[in-house]
Short mmCIF file of C-alpha atoms in Angstrom, two decimals:
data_model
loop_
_atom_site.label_atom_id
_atom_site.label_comp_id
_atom_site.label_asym_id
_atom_site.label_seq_id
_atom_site.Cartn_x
_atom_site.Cartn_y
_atom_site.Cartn_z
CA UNK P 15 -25.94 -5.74 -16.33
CA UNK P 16 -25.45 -4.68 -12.66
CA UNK P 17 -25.32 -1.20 -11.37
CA UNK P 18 -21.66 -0.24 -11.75
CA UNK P 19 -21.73 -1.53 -14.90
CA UNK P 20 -24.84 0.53 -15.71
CA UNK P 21 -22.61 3.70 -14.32
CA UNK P 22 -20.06 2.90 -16.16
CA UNK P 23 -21.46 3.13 -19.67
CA UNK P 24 -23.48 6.01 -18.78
CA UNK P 25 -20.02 8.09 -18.05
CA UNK P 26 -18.44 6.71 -21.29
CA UNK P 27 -21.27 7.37 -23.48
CA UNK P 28 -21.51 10.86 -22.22
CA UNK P 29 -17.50 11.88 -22.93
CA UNK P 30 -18.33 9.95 -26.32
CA UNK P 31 -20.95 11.82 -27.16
CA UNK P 32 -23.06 9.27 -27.87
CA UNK P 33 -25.86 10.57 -25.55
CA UNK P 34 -29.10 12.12 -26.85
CA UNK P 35 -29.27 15.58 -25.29
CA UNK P 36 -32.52 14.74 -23.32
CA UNK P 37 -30.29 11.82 -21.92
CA UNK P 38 -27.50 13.72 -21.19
CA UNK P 39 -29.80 15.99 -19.44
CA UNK P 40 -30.81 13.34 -17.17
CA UNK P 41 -27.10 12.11 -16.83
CA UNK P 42 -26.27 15.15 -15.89
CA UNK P 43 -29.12 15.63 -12.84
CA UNK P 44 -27.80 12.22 -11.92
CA UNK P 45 -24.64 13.63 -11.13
CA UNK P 46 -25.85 16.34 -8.72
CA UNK P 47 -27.99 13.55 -6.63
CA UNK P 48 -25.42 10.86 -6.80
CA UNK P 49 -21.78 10.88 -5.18
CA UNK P 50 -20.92 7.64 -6.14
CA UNK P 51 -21.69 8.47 -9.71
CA UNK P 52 -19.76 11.80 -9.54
CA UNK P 53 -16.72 10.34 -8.32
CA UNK P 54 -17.01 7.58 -11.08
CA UNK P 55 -17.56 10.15 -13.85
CA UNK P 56 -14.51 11.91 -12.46
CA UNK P 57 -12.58 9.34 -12.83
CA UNK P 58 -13.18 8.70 -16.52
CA UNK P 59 -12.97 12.01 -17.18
CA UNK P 60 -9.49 12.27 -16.16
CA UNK P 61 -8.45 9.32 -18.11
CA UNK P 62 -10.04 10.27 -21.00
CA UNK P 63 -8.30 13.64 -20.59
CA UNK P 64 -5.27 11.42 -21.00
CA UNK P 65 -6.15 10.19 -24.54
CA UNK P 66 -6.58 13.06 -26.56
CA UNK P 67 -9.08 12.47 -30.11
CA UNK P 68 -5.81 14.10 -32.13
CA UNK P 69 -3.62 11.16 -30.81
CA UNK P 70 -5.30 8.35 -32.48
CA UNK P 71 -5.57 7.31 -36.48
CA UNK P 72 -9.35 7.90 -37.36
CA UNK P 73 -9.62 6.37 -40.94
CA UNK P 74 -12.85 7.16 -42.84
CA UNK P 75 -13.20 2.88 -42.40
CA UNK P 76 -13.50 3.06 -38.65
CA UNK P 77 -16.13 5.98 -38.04
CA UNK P 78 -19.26 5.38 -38.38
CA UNK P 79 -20.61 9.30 -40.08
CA UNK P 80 -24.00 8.78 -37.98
CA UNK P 81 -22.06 10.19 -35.06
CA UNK P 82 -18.82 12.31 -34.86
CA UNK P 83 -17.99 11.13 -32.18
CA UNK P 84 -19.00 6.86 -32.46
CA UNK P 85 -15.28 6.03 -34.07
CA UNK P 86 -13.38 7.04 -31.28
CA UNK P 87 -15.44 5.78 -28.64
CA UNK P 88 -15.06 2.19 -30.83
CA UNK P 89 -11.16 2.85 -30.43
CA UNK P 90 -11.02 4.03 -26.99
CA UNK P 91 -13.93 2.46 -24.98
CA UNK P 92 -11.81 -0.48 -24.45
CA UNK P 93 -8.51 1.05 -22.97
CA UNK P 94 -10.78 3.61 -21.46
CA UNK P 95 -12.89 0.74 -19.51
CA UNK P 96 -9.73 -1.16 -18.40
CA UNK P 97 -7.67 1.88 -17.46
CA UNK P 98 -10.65 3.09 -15.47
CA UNK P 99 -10.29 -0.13 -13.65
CA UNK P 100 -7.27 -0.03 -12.77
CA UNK P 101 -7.40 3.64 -11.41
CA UNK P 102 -9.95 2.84 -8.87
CA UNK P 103 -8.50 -0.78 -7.78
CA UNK P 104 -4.66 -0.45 -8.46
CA UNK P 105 -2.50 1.34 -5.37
CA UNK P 106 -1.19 3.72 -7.80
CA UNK P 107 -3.04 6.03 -9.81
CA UNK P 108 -2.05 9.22 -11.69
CA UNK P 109 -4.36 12.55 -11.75
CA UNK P 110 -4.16 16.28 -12.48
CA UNK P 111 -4.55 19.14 -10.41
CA UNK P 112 -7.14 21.55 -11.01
CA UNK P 113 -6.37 23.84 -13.18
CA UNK P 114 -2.97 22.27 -14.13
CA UNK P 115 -1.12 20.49 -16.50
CA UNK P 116 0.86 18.46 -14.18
CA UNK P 117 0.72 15.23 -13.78
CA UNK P 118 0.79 13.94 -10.03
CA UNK P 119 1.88 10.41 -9.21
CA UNK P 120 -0.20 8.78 -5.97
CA UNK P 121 1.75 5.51 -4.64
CA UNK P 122 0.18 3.87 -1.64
CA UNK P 123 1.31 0.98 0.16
CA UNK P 124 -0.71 -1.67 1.30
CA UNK P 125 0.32 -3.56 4.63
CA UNK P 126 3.83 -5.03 5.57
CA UNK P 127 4.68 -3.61 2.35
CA UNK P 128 7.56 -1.32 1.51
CA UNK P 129 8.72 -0.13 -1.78
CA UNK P 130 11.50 2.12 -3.55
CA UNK P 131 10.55 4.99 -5.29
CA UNK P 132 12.57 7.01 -7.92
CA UNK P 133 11.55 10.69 -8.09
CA UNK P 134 11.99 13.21 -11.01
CA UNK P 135 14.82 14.38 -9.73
CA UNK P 136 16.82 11.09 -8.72
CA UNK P 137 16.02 11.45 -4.95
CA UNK P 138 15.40 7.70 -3.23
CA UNK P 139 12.13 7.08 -1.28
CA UNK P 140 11.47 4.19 0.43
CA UNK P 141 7.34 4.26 1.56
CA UNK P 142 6.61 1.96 4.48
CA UNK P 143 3.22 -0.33 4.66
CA UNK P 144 0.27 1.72 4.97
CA UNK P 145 1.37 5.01 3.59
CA UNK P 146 0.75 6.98 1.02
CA UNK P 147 3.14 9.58 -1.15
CA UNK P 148 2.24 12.05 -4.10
CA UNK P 149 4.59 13.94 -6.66
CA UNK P 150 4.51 15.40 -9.95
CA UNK P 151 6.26 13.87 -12.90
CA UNK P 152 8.58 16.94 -12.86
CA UNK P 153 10.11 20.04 -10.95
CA UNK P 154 10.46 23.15 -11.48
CA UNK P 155 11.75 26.22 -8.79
CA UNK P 156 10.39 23.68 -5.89
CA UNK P 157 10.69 20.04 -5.09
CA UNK P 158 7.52 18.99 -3.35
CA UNK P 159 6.32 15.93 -2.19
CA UNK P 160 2.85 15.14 -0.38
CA UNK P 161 3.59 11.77 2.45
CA UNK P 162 0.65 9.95 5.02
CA UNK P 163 2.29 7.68 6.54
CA UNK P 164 5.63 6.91 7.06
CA UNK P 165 8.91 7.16 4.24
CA UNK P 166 12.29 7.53 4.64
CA UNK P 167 14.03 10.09 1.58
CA UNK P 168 17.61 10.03 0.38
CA UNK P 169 17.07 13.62 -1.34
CA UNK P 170 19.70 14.36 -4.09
CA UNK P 171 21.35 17.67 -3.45
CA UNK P 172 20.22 21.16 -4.91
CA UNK P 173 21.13 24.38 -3.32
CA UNK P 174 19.02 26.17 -6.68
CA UNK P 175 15.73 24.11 -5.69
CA UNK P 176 14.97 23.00 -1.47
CA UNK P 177 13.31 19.90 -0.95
CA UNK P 178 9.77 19.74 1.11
CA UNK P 179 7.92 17.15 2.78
CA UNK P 180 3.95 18.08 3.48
CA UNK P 181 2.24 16.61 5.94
CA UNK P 182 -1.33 17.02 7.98
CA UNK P 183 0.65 19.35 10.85
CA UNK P 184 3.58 20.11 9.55
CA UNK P 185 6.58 20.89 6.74
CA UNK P 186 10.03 19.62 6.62
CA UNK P 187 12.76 21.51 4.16
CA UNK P 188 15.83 20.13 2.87
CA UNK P 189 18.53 20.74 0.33
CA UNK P 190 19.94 17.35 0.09
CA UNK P 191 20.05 14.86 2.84
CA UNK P 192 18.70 11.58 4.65
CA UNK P 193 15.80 11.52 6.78
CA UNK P 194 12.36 9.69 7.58
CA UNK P 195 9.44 11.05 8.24
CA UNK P 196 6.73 9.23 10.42
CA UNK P 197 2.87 10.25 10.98
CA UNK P 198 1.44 6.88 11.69
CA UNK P 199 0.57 8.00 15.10
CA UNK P 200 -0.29 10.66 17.17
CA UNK P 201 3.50 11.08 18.08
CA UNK P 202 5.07 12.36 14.96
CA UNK P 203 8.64 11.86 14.13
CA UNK P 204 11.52 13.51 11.95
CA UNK P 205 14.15 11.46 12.19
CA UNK P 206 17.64 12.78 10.66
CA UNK P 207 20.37 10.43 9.55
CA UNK P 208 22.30 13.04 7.22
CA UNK P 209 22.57 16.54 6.17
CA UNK P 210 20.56 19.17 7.76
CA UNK P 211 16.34 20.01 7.61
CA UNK P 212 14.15 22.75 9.06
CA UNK P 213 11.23 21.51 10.15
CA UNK P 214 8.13 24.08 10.57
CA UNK P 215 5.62 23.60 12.40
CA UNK P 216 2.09 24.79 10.62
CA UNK P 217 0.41 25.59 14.22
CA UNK P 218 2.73 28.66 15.28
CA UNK P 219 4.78 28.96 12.67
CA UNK P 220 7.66 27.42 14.85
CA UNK P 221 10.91 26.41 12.70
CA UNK P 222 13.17 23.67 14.30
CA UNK P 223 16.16 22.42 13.05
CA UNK P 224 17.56 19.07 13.18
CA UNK P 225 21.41 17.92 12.67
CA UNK P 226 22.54 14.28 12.38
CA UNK P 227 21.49 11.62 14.52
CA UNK P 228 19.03 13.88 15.83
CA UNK P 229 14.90 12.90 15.87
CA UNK P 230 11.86 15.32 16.02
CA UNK P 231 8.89 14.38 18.23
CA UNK P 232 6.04 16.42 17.53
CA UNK P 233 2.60 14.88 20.44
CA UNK P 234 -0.86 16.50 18.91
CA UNK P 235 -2.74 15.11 21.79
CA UNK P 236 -0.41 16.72 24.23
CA UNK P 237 1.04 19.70 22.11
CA UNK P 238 4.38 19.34 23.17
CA UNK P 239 7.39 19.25 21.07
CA UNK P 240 10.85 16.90 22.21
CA UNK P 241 13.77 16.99 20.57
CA UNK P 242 16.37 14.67 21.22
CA UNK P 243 19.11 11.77 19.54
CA UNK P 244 18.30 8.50 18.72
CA UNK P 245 19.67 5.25 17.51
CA UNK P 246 19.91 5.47 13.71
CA UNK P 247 20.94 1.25 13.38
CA UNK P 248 17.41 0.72 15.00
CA UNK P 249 15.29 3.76 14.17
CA UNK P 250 15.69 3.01 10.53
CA UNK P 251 16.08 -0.67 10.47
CA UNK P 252 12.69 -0.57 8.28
CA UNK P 253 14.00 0.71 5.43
CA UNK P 254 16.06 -2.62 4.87
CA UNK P 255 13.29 -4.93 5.66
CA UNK P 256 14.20 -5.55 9.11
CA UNK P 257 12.32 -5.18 12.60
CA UNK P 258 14.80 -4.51 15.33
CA UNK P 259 13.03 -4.46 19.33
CA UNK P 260 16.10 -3.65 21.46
CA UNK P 261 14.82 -4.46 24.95
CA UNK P 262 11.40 -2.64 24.85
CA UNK P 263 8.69 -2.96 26.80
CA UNK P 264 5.64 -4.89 24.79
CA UNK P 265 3.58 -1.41 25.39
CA UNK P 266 6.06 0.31 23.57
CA UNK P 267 6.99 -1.77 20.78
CA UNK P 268 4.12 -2.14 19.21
CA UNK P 269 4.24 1.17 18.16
CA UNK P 270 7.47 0.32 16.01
CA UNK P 271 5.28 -3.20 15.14
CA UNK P 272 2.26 -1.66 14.22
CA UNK P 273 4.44 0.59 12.17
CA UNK P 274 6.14 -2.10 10.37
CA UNK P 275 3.27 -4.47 9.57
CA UNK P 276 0.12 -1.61 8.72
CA UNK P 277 -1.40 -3.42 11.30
CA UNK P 278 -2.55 -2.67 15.17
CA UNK P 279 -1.64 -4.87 17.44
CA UNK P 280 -3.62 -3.95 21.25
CA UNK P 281 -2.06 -5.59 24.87
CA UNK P 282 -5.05 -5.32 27.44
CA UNK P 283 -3.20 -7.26 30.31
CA UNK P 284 -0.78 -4.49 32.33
CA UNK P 285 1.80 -7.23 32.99
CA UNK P 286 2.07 -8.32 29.80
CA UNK P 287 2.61 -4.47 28.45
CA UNK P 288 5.85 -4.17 30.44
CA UNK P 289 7.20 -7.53 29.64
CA UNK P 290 10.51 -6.66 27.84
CA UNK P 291 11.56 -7.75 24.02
CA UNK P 292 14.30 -8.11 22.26
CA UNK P 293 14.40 -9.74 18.96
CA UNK P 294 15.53 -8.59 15.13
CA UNK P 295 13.28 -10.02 12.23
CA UNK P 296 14.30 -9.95 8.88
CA UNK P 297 12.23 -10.26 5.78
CA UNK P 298 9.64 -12.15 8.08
CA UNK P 299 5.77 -12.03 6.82
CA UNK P 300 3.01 -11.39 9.43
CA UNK P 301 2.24 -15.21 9.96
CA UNK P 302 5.94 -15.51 10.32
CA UNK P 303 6.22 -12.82 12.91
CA UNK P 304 3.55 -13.57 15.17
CA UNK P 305 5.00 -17.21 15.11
CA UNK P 306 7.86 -15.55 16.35
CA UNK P 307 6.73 -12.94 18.55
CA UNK P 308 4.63 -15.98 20.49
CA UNK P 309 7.54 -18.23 20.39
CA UNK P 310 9.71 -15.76 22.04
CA UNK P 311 7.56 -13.97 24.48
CA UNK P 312 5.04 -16.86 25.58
CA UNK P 313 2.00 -15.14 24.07
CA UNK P 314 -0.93 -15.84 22.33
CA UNK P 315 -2.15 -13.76 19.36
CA UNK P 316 -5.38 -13.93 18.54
CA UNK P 317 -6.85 -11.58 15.44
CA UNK P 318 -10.49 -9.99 16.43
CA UNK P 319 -12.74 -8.99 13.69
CA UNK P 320 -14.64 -6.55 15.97
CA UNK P 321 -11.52 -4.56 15.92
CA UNK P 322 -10.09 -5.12 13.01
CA UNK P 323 -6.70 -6.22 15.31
CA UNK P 324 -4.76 -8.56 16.99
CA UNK P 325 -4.97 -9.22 20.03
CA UNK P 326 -1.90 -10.61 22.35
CA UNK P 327 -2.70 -12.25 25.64
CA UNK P 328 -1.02 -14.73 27.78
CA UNK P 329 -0.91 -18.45 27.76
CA UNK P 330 -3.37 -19.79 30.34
CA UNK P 331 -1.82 -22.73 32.04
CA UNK P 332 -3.74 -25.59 33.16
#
């Protein structure tokens, strides 16, 4: 038995109750040394929250009267082990809030993946690759939703109840609109395709407001905020599966790239950065689009380990 596995039981014979008190004792000093085994524990514990003893037929034929506690942990050990699983390895997982009842939904992406979302209230969310979104399974005065990453929201209109994004920096508030929000980079963006939001800004308390076809720059390195129109036909291309680079330089579309893969692509050579692109790729994996991108460009892509990237340099002629 190897040491998860070893962790494992430990946690589900201590919510069982099928630990001696001098072992739970020990379990329990365990938990204060070890951070892996903490986190683990707190995982179970959540799902067994989930799976209350009431719910579940306990006939006199399935519990074993040496311990109160031995037929339910024969019932649940099973779903509890494989729901545990999936909690830590799956990209969505469901948890409470301390000290609440609510239920909070985490959906993360993994890269050059995007995916529709249906909220509790019938708002649309579409999360790009590499991003991450939490909400609860229901609303009550305030719509709320927690986004890393990038998304774009369709937000179903309700003058009773507004509508906020969180992020690390910054709130936006709507009533009902459409809108993405990006925080892949250092250069955040609010980009407004419908409606009407106020964004604030958590530094100085600033509140900006944005009309249609109007985008939101917000630098943290510089600390300067630009506000300006944009294309919405390119801007939000994403959402449909489709990378549009309308005469860019390479420096600066790999931004929008790097956004639309979950990947980071780096350009070392200064002639190569302001070589110029134009190209639209639809429903085109990353093989696919580096074909592509080398085809069209005269490149060479190269993926280094040491940096977890991809490197694009030009074709050496002989």
């Amino acid at each position: 038995m190897n040491g998860n596995t070893q962790k494992e039981l430990k946690c589900t014979r201590y919510l069982t109750g099928e630990m001696e008190p001098e072992d739970r004792l020990v379990f329990e000093i365990e938990l204060s040394v070890d951070e892996e085994l903490l986190k683990l524990f707190r995982d179970y514990k959540t799902i067994w929250q989930l799976y209350p003893q009431t719910e579940f037929d306990q006939s006199d034929s399935e519990i074993d009267n040496s311990s109160p506690a031995r037929g339910w942990y024969k019932k649940l050990s099973k779903p509890i082990l494989g729901l545990a699983a999936v909690l830590l390895v799956v990209v969505v997982s469901l948890h409470f809030f301390k000290g609440s009842n609510s239920l909070i939904h985490q959906i993360t992406t993994a890269k050059n993946e995007r995916i529709r979302i249906l909220l509790p209230d019938s708002s649309e969310v579409v999360l790009n690759s590499k991003s991450s979104i939490e909400y609860p399974d229901s609303y009550d005065e305030i719509r709320e939703v927690t986004l890393k990453g990038e998304a774009y929201f369709k937000i179903t209109k309700d003058k009773q109840r507004p509508f906020i994004v969180h992020n690390n920096g910054f709130d936006v508030k709507v009533l009902g609109t459409s809108f993405s929000v990006n925080t892949h980079t250092d250069q955040k963006k609010i980009s407004l395709k419908e409606g009407k939001v106020e964004v604030l800004i958590k530094d100085n308390n600033d509140k900006i407001t944005l009309n249609p076809n109007e985008q939101l720059l917000l630098d943290t390195n510089k600390n300067r905020v630009i506000k300006r129109n944009f294309n919405v036909h390119t801007e939000l291309s994403w959402v449909d599966n489709l990378l549009i680079l309308e005469n860019l330089p390479f420096k600066e579309a790999l931004t929008k790239i790097d956004s639309f893969y979950g990947v980071r692509f780096i350009i070392n050579d200064p002639h190569i950065q302001q070589q110029r692109i134009t190209g639209a790729f639809k429903d085109q994996n990353l093989e696919d689009f580096i074909s592509s991108l080398e085809f069209i460009t005269n490149v060479k892509v190269i993926y280094d380990e040491a940096c977890s990237c991809y490197l694009i340099k030009a074709i050496k002629n002989d």
